[in-house]
Amino acid sequence: ADHIRAFLLENGVKSALINLGGNIAVIGEKPDGNPFQIGVQKPFAPAGTYCTTVSSSQKITGTSSVVTSGVYERCFEYNGKLYHHILDTETGMPAQTDLSGVTIITDSSLHADALSTTCLLLGLDQGLSYIEGLPDVEAVFITMDGEIVDTRN
């Protein structure tokens, strides 16, 4: 997304929303002058059901990226246990976490992608502490119980 955004900016694009699934990058505002509204998917709900939104007017810097990592898209349940694609590097099994999703808002999609997965693996308390120590980064944490912890507040 960062490379696509850079290419568009180099070619004079003033307004764009680049949607690569869980990775969204924004240039400017919508052509009508209003901010882009980006929905944060509600975990385990039908696609397009959002639990909160991020506005492009909430930019950290001149451009924004919104990236989500979650355990609810690429997963299945077997014998009452959730298996997902984010793996514990020590066991090779799906990571155990108290979070179902983490959305990062910052200027770099690359950094946001790494941070969203890292925070998901860290869990709510350590992930929140980590994000609070970083400049120009905000996050929306969604726990397995559906609680939303939003650093933008």
PDB file of C-alpha atoms in Angstrom:
ATOM      1  CA  ALA A   1       0.000   0.000   0.000  1.00  0.00           C
ATOM      2  CA  ASP A   2       2.885   2.369   0.746  1.00  0.00           C
ATOM      3  CA  HIS A   3       4.338   1.820  -2.738  1.00  0.00           C
ATOM      4  CA  ILE A   4       0.965   2.264  -4.432  1.00  0.00           C
ATOM      5  CA  ARG A   5       0.373   5.465  -2.456  1.00  0.00           C
ATOM      6  CA  ALA A   6       3.855   6.760  -3.374  1.00  0.00           C
ATOM      7  CA  PHE A   7       3.245   5.974  -7.057  1.00  0.00           C
ATOM      8  CA  LEU A   8      -0.087   7.802  -7.002  1.00  0.00           C
ATOM      9  CA  LEU A   9       1.397  10.823  -5.223  1.00  0.00           C
ATOM     10  CA  GLU A  10       4.288  10.951  -7.731  1.00  0.00           C
ATOM     11  CA  ASN A  11       1.671  11.071 -10.481  1.00  0.00           C
ATOM     12  CA  GLY A  12      -0.261  13.964  -8.979  1.00  0.00           C
ATOM     13  CA  VAL A  13      -3.141  12.105  -7.326  1.00  0.00           C
ATOM     14  CA  LYS A  14      -4.627  14.276  -4.562  1.00  0.00           C
ATOM     15  CA  SER A  15      -7.400  11.974  -3.327  1.00  0.00           C
ATOM     16  CA  ALA A  16      -7.425   8.187  -3.062  1.00  0.00           C
ATOM     17  CA  LEU A  17      -8.420   5.298  -0.879  1.00  0.00           C
ATOM     18  CA  ILE A  18      -6.296   2.206  -1.486  1.00  0.00           C
ATOM     19  CA  ASN A  19      -8.010  -0.919  -0.162  1.00  0.00           C
ATOM     20  CA  LEU A  20      -5.937  -4.099   0.055  1.00  0.00           C
ATOM     21  CA  GLY A  21      -8.295  -5.929   2.407  1.00  0.00           C
ATOM     22  CA  GLY A  22      -7.051  -5.481   5.950  1.00  0.00           C
ATOM     23  CA  ASN A  23      -4.624  -2.817   4.740  1.00  0.00           C
ATOM     24  CA  ILE A  24      -6.002   0.597   3.784  1.00  0.00           C
ATOM     25  CA  ALA A  25      -3.997   3.668   2.764  1.00  0.00           C
ATOM     26  CA  VAL A  26      -5.426   7.138   2.226  1.00  0.00           C
ATOM     27  CA  ILE A  27      -4.332  10.191   0.284  1.00  0.00           C
ATOM     28  CA  GLY A  28      -6.082  13.423   1.217  1.00  0.00           C
ATOM     29  CA  GLU A  29      -9.853  13.613   1.501  1.00  0.00           C
ATOM     30  CA  LYS A  30     -12.685  12.434  -0.745  1.00  0.00           C
ATOM     31  CA  PRO A  31     -13.159  14.543  -3.897  1.00  0.00           C
ATOM     32  CA  ASP A  32     -16.138  16.272  -2.242  1.00  0.00           C
ATOM     33  CA  GLY A  33     -13.830  17.488   0.543  1.00  0.00           C
ATOM     34  CA  ASN A  34     -15.193  15.155   3.218  1.00  0.00           C
ATOM     35  CA  PRO A  35     -12.939  12.729   5.047  1.00  0.00           C
ATOM     36  CA  PHE A  36     -12.861   9.059   4.101  1.00  0.00           C
ATOM     37  CA  GLN A  37     -14.624   6.854   6.662  1.00  0.00           C
ATOM     38  CA  ILE A  38     -13.033   3.436   7.168  1.00  0.00           C
ATOM     39  CA  GLY A  39     -15.025   0.794   8.992  1.00  0.00           C
ATOM     40  CA  VAL A  40     -13.248  -1.536  11.407  1.00  0.00           C
ATOM     41  CA  GLN A  41     -14.669  -5.018  10.857  1.00  0.00           C
ATOM     42  CA  LYS A  42     -16.523  -6.483  13.818  1.00  0.00           C
ATOM     43  CA  PRO A  43     -14.756  -9.799  14.502  1.00  0.00           C
ATOM     44  CA  PHE A  44     -16.712 -12.965  13.701  1.00  0.00           C
ATOM     45  CA  ALA A  45     -19.593 -10.917  12.205  1.00  0.00           C
ATOM     46  CA  PRO A  46     -20.610 -10.997   8.534  1.00  0.00           C
ATOM     47  CA  ALA A  47     -18.212  -9.115   6.243  1.00  0.00           C
ATOM     48  CA  GLY A  48     -18.989  -5.409   6.167  1.00  0.00           C
ATOM     49  CA  THR A  49     -20.275  -5.282   9.750  1.00  0.00           C
ATOM     50  CA  TYR A  50     -18.193  -2.709  11.539  1.00  0.00           C
ATOM     51  CA  CYS A  51     -17.813  -1.980  15.239  1.00  0.00           C
ATOM     52  CA  THR A  52     -16.200   1.452  14.907  1.00  0.00           C
ATOM     53  CA  THR A  53     -14.827   3.734  12.219  1.00  0.00           C
ATOM     54  CA  VAL A  54     -11.631   5.603  11.499  1.00  0.00           C
ATOM     55  CA  SER A  55     -11.888   8.934   9.725  1.00  0.00           C
ATOM     56  CA  SER A  56      -9.158  10.189   7.397  1.00  0.00           C
ATOM     57  CA  SER A  57      -9.481  13.475   9.279  1.00  0.00           C
ATOM     58  CA  GLN A  58      -7.881  11.641  12.238  1.00  0.00           C
ATOM     59  CA  LYS A  59      -4.566  11.583  10.396  1.00  0.00           C
ATOM     60  CA  ILE A  60      -1.459  11.086  12.426  1.00  0.00           C
ATOM     61  CA  THR A  61       0.634  12.729   9.692  1.00  0.00           C
ATOM     62  CA  GLY A  62      -0.012  13.913   6.124  1.00  0.00           C
ATOM     63  CA  THR A  63      -1.169  10.495   4.936  1.00  0.00           C
ATOM     64  CA  SER A  64      -2.761   7.681   6.885  1.00  0.00           C
ATOM     65  CA  SER A  65      -2.753   3.921   6.855  1.00  0.00           C
ATOM     66  CA  VAL A  66      -5.240   1.749   8.681  1.00  0.00           C
ATOM     67  CA  VAL A  67      -4.212  -1.899   9.035  1.00  0.00           C
ATOM     68  CA  THR A  68      -6.001  -4.688  10.891  1.00  0.00           C
ATOM     69  CA  SER A  69      -4.750  -8.080  12.018  1.00  0.00           C
ATOM     70  CA  GLY A  70      -7.272 -10.516  13.420  1.00  0.00           C
ATOM     71  CA  VAL A  71      -7.975 -14.139  14.220  1.00  0.00           C
ATOM     72  CA  TYR A  72     -11.465 -14.150  12.673  1.00  0.00           C
ATOM     73  CA  GLU A  73     -10.903 -14.112   8.894  1.00  0.00           C
ATOM     74  CA  ARG A  74      -8.720 -17.137   8.237  1.00  0.00           C
ATOM     75  CA  CYS A  75      -9.890 -19.543  10.874  1.00  0.00           C
ATOM     76  CA  PHE A  76     -11.988 -22.553  11.729  1.00  0.00           C
ATOM     77  CA  GLU A  77     -13.320 -24.154  14.857  1.00  0.00           C
ATOM     78  CA  TYR A  78     -12.699 -27.813  15.653  1.00  0.00           C
ATOM     79  CA  ASN A  79     -13.862 -29.545  18.838  1.00  0.00           C
ATOM     80  CA  GLY A  80     -14.651 -26.157  20.389  1.00  0.00           C
ATOM     81  CA  LYS A  81     -11.186 -24.698  19.744  1.00  0.00           C
ATOM     82  CA  LEU A  82     -10.463 -21.806  17.366  1.00  0.00           C
ATOM     83  CA  TYR A  83      -7.647 -22.375  14.880  1.00  0.00           C
ATOM     84  CA  HIS A  84      -6.397 -19.280  13.030  1.00  0.00           C
ATOM     85  CA  HIS A  85      -3.491 -18.250  10.808  1.00  0.00           C
ATOM     86  CA  ILE A  86      -1.438 -16.207  13.273  1.00  0.00           C
ATOM     87  CA  LEU A  87       1.014 -18.700  14.695  1.00  0.00           C
ATOM     88  CA  ASP A  88       3.066 -18.903  17.860  1.00  0.00           C
ATOM     89  CA  THR A  89       6.667 -19.128  16.652  1.00  0.00           C
ATOM     90  CA  GLU A  90       7.625 -21.471  19.490  1.00  0.00           C
ATOM     91  CA  THR A  91       4.831 -24.039  19.063  1.00  0.00           C
ATOM     92  CA  GLY A  92       3.789 -23.607  15.439  1.00  0.00           C
ATOM     93  CA  MET A  93       0.181 -23.609  16.654  1.00  0.00           C
ATOM     94  CA  PRO A  94      -2.287 -20.709  16.540  1.00  0.00           C
ATOM     95  CA  ALA A  95      -1.213 -18.081  19.050  1.00  0.00           C
ATOM     96  CA  GLN A  96      -3.208 -17.838  22.236  1.00  0.00           C
ATOM     97  CA  THR A  97      -4.361 -14.250  22.732  1.00  0.00           C
ATOM     98  CA  ASP A  98      -7.117 -12.330  24.480  1.00  0.00           C
ATOM     99  CA  LEU A  99      -7.612 -10.227  21.329  1.00  0.00           C
ATOM    100  CA  SER A 100      -9.701 -10.982  18.262  1.00  0.00           C
ATOM    101  CA  GLY A 101      -8.400  -7.994  16.299  1.00  0.00           C
ATOM    102  CA  VAL A 102      -6.022  -5.030  16.393  1.00  0.00           C
ATOM    103  CA  THR A 103      -6.253  -2.043  14.062  1.00  0.00           C
ATOM    104  CA  ILE A 104      -3.305   0.339  13.808  1.00  0.00           C
ATOM    105  CA  ILE A 105      -3.540   3.915  12.491  1.00  0.00           C
ATOM    106  CA  THR A 106      -0.257   5.517  11.430  1.00  0.00           C
ATOM    107  CA  ASP A 107       1.463   6.917   8.350  1.00  0.00           C
ATOM    108  CA  SER A 108       3.149   3.713   7.136  1.00  0.00           C
ATOM    109  CA  SER A 109       1.241   0.612   6.062  1.00  0.00           C
ATOM    110  CA  LEU A 110       4.376  -1.465   6.496  1.00  0.00           C
ATOM    111  CA  HIS A 111       4.781  -0.371  10.111  1.00  0.00           C
ATOM    112  CA  ALA A 112       1.067  -0.673  10.787  1.00  0.00           C
ATOM    113  CA  ASP A 113       1.027  -4.250   9.493  1.00  0.00           C
ATOM    114  CA  ALA A 114       3.934  -5.282  11.709  1.00  0.00           C
ATOM    115  CA  LEU A 115       2.474  -3.470  14.713  1.00  0.00           C
ATOM    116  CA  SER A 116      -1.031  -4.924  14.346  1.00  0.00           C
ATOM    117  CA  THR A 117       0.263  -8.513  14.320  1.00  0.00           C
ATOM    118  CA  THR A 118       2.770  -7.836  17.105  1.00  0.00           C
ATOM    119  CA  CYS A 119       0.100  -6.279  19.334  1.00  0.00           C
ATOM    120  CA  LEU A 120      -2.293  -9.138  18.637  1.00  0.00           C
ATOM    121  CA  LEU A 121       0.391 -11.576  19.797  1.00  0.00           C
ATOM    122  CA  LEU A 122       1.250  -9.468  22.860  1.00  0.00           C
ATOM    123  CA  GLY A 123      -2.354  -9.316  24.059  1.00  0.00           C
ATOM    124  CA  LEU A 124      -4.329  -6.331  25.308  1.00  0.00           C
ATOM    125  CA  ASP A 125      -2.269  -5.157  28.284  1.00  0.00           C
ATOM    126  CA  GLN A 126       1.186  -5.457  26.731  1.00  0.00           C
ATOM    127  CA  GLY A 127      -0.024  -4.333  23.294  1.00  0.00           C
ATOM    128  CA  LEU A 128      -1.680  -1.238  24.734  1.00  0.00           C
ATOM    129  CA  SER A 129       1.425  -0.401  26.751  1.00  0.00           C
ATOM    130  CA  TYR A 130       3.610  -0.825  23.659  1.00  0.00           C
ATOM    131  CA  ILE A 131       1.433   1.433  21.468  1.00  0.00           C
ATOM    132  CA  GLU A 132       1.199   4.118  24.148  1.00  0.00           C
ATOM    133  CA  GLY A 133       5.006   4.360  24.042  1.00  0.00           C
ATOM    134  CA  LEU A 134       5.126   5.019  20.288  1.00  0.00           C
ATOM    135  CA  PRO A 135       4.793   8.476  18.740  1.00  0.00           C
ATOM    136  CA  ASP A 136       2.311   9.004  15.901  1.00  0.00           C
ATOM    137  CA  VAL A 137       0.585   5.628  16.310  1.00  0.00           C
ATOM    138  CA  GLU A 138      -2.980   4.936  17.451  1.00  0.00           C
ATOM    139  CA  ALA A 139      -4.754   1.606  17.869  1.00  0.00           C
ATOM    140  CA  VAL A 140      -8.132  -0.034  18.256  1.00  0.00           C
ATOM    141  CA  PHE A 141      -7.972  -3.284  20.226  1.00  0.00           C
ATOM    142  CA  ILE A 142     -10.936  -5.675  20.158  1.00  0.00           C
ATOM    143  CA  THR A 143     -10.952  -8.355  22.831  1.00  0.00           C
ATOM    144  CA  MET A 144     -12.325 -11.866  22.398  1.00  0.00           C
ATOM    145  CA  ASP A 145     -15.345 -10.704  24.468  1.00  0.00           C
ATOM    146  CA  GLY A 146     -15.994  -7.836  22.015  1.00  0.00           C
ATOM    147  CA  GLU A 147     -14.714  -5.012  24.230  1.00  0.00           C
ATOM    148  CA  ILE A 148     -13.194  -2.123  22.250  1.00  0.00           C
ATOM    149  CA  VAL A 149     -10.155  -0.335  23.660  1.00  0.00           C
ATOM    150  CA  ASP A 150      -9.358   2.696  21.516  1.00  0.00           C
ATOM    151  CA  THR A 151      -6.230   4.786  22.087  1.00  0.00           C
ATOM    152  CA  ARG A 152      -7.730   7.679  20.097  1.00  0.00           C
ATOM    153  CA  ASN A 153      -9.972   8.582  23.068  1.00  0.00           C
TER     154      ASN A 153
END
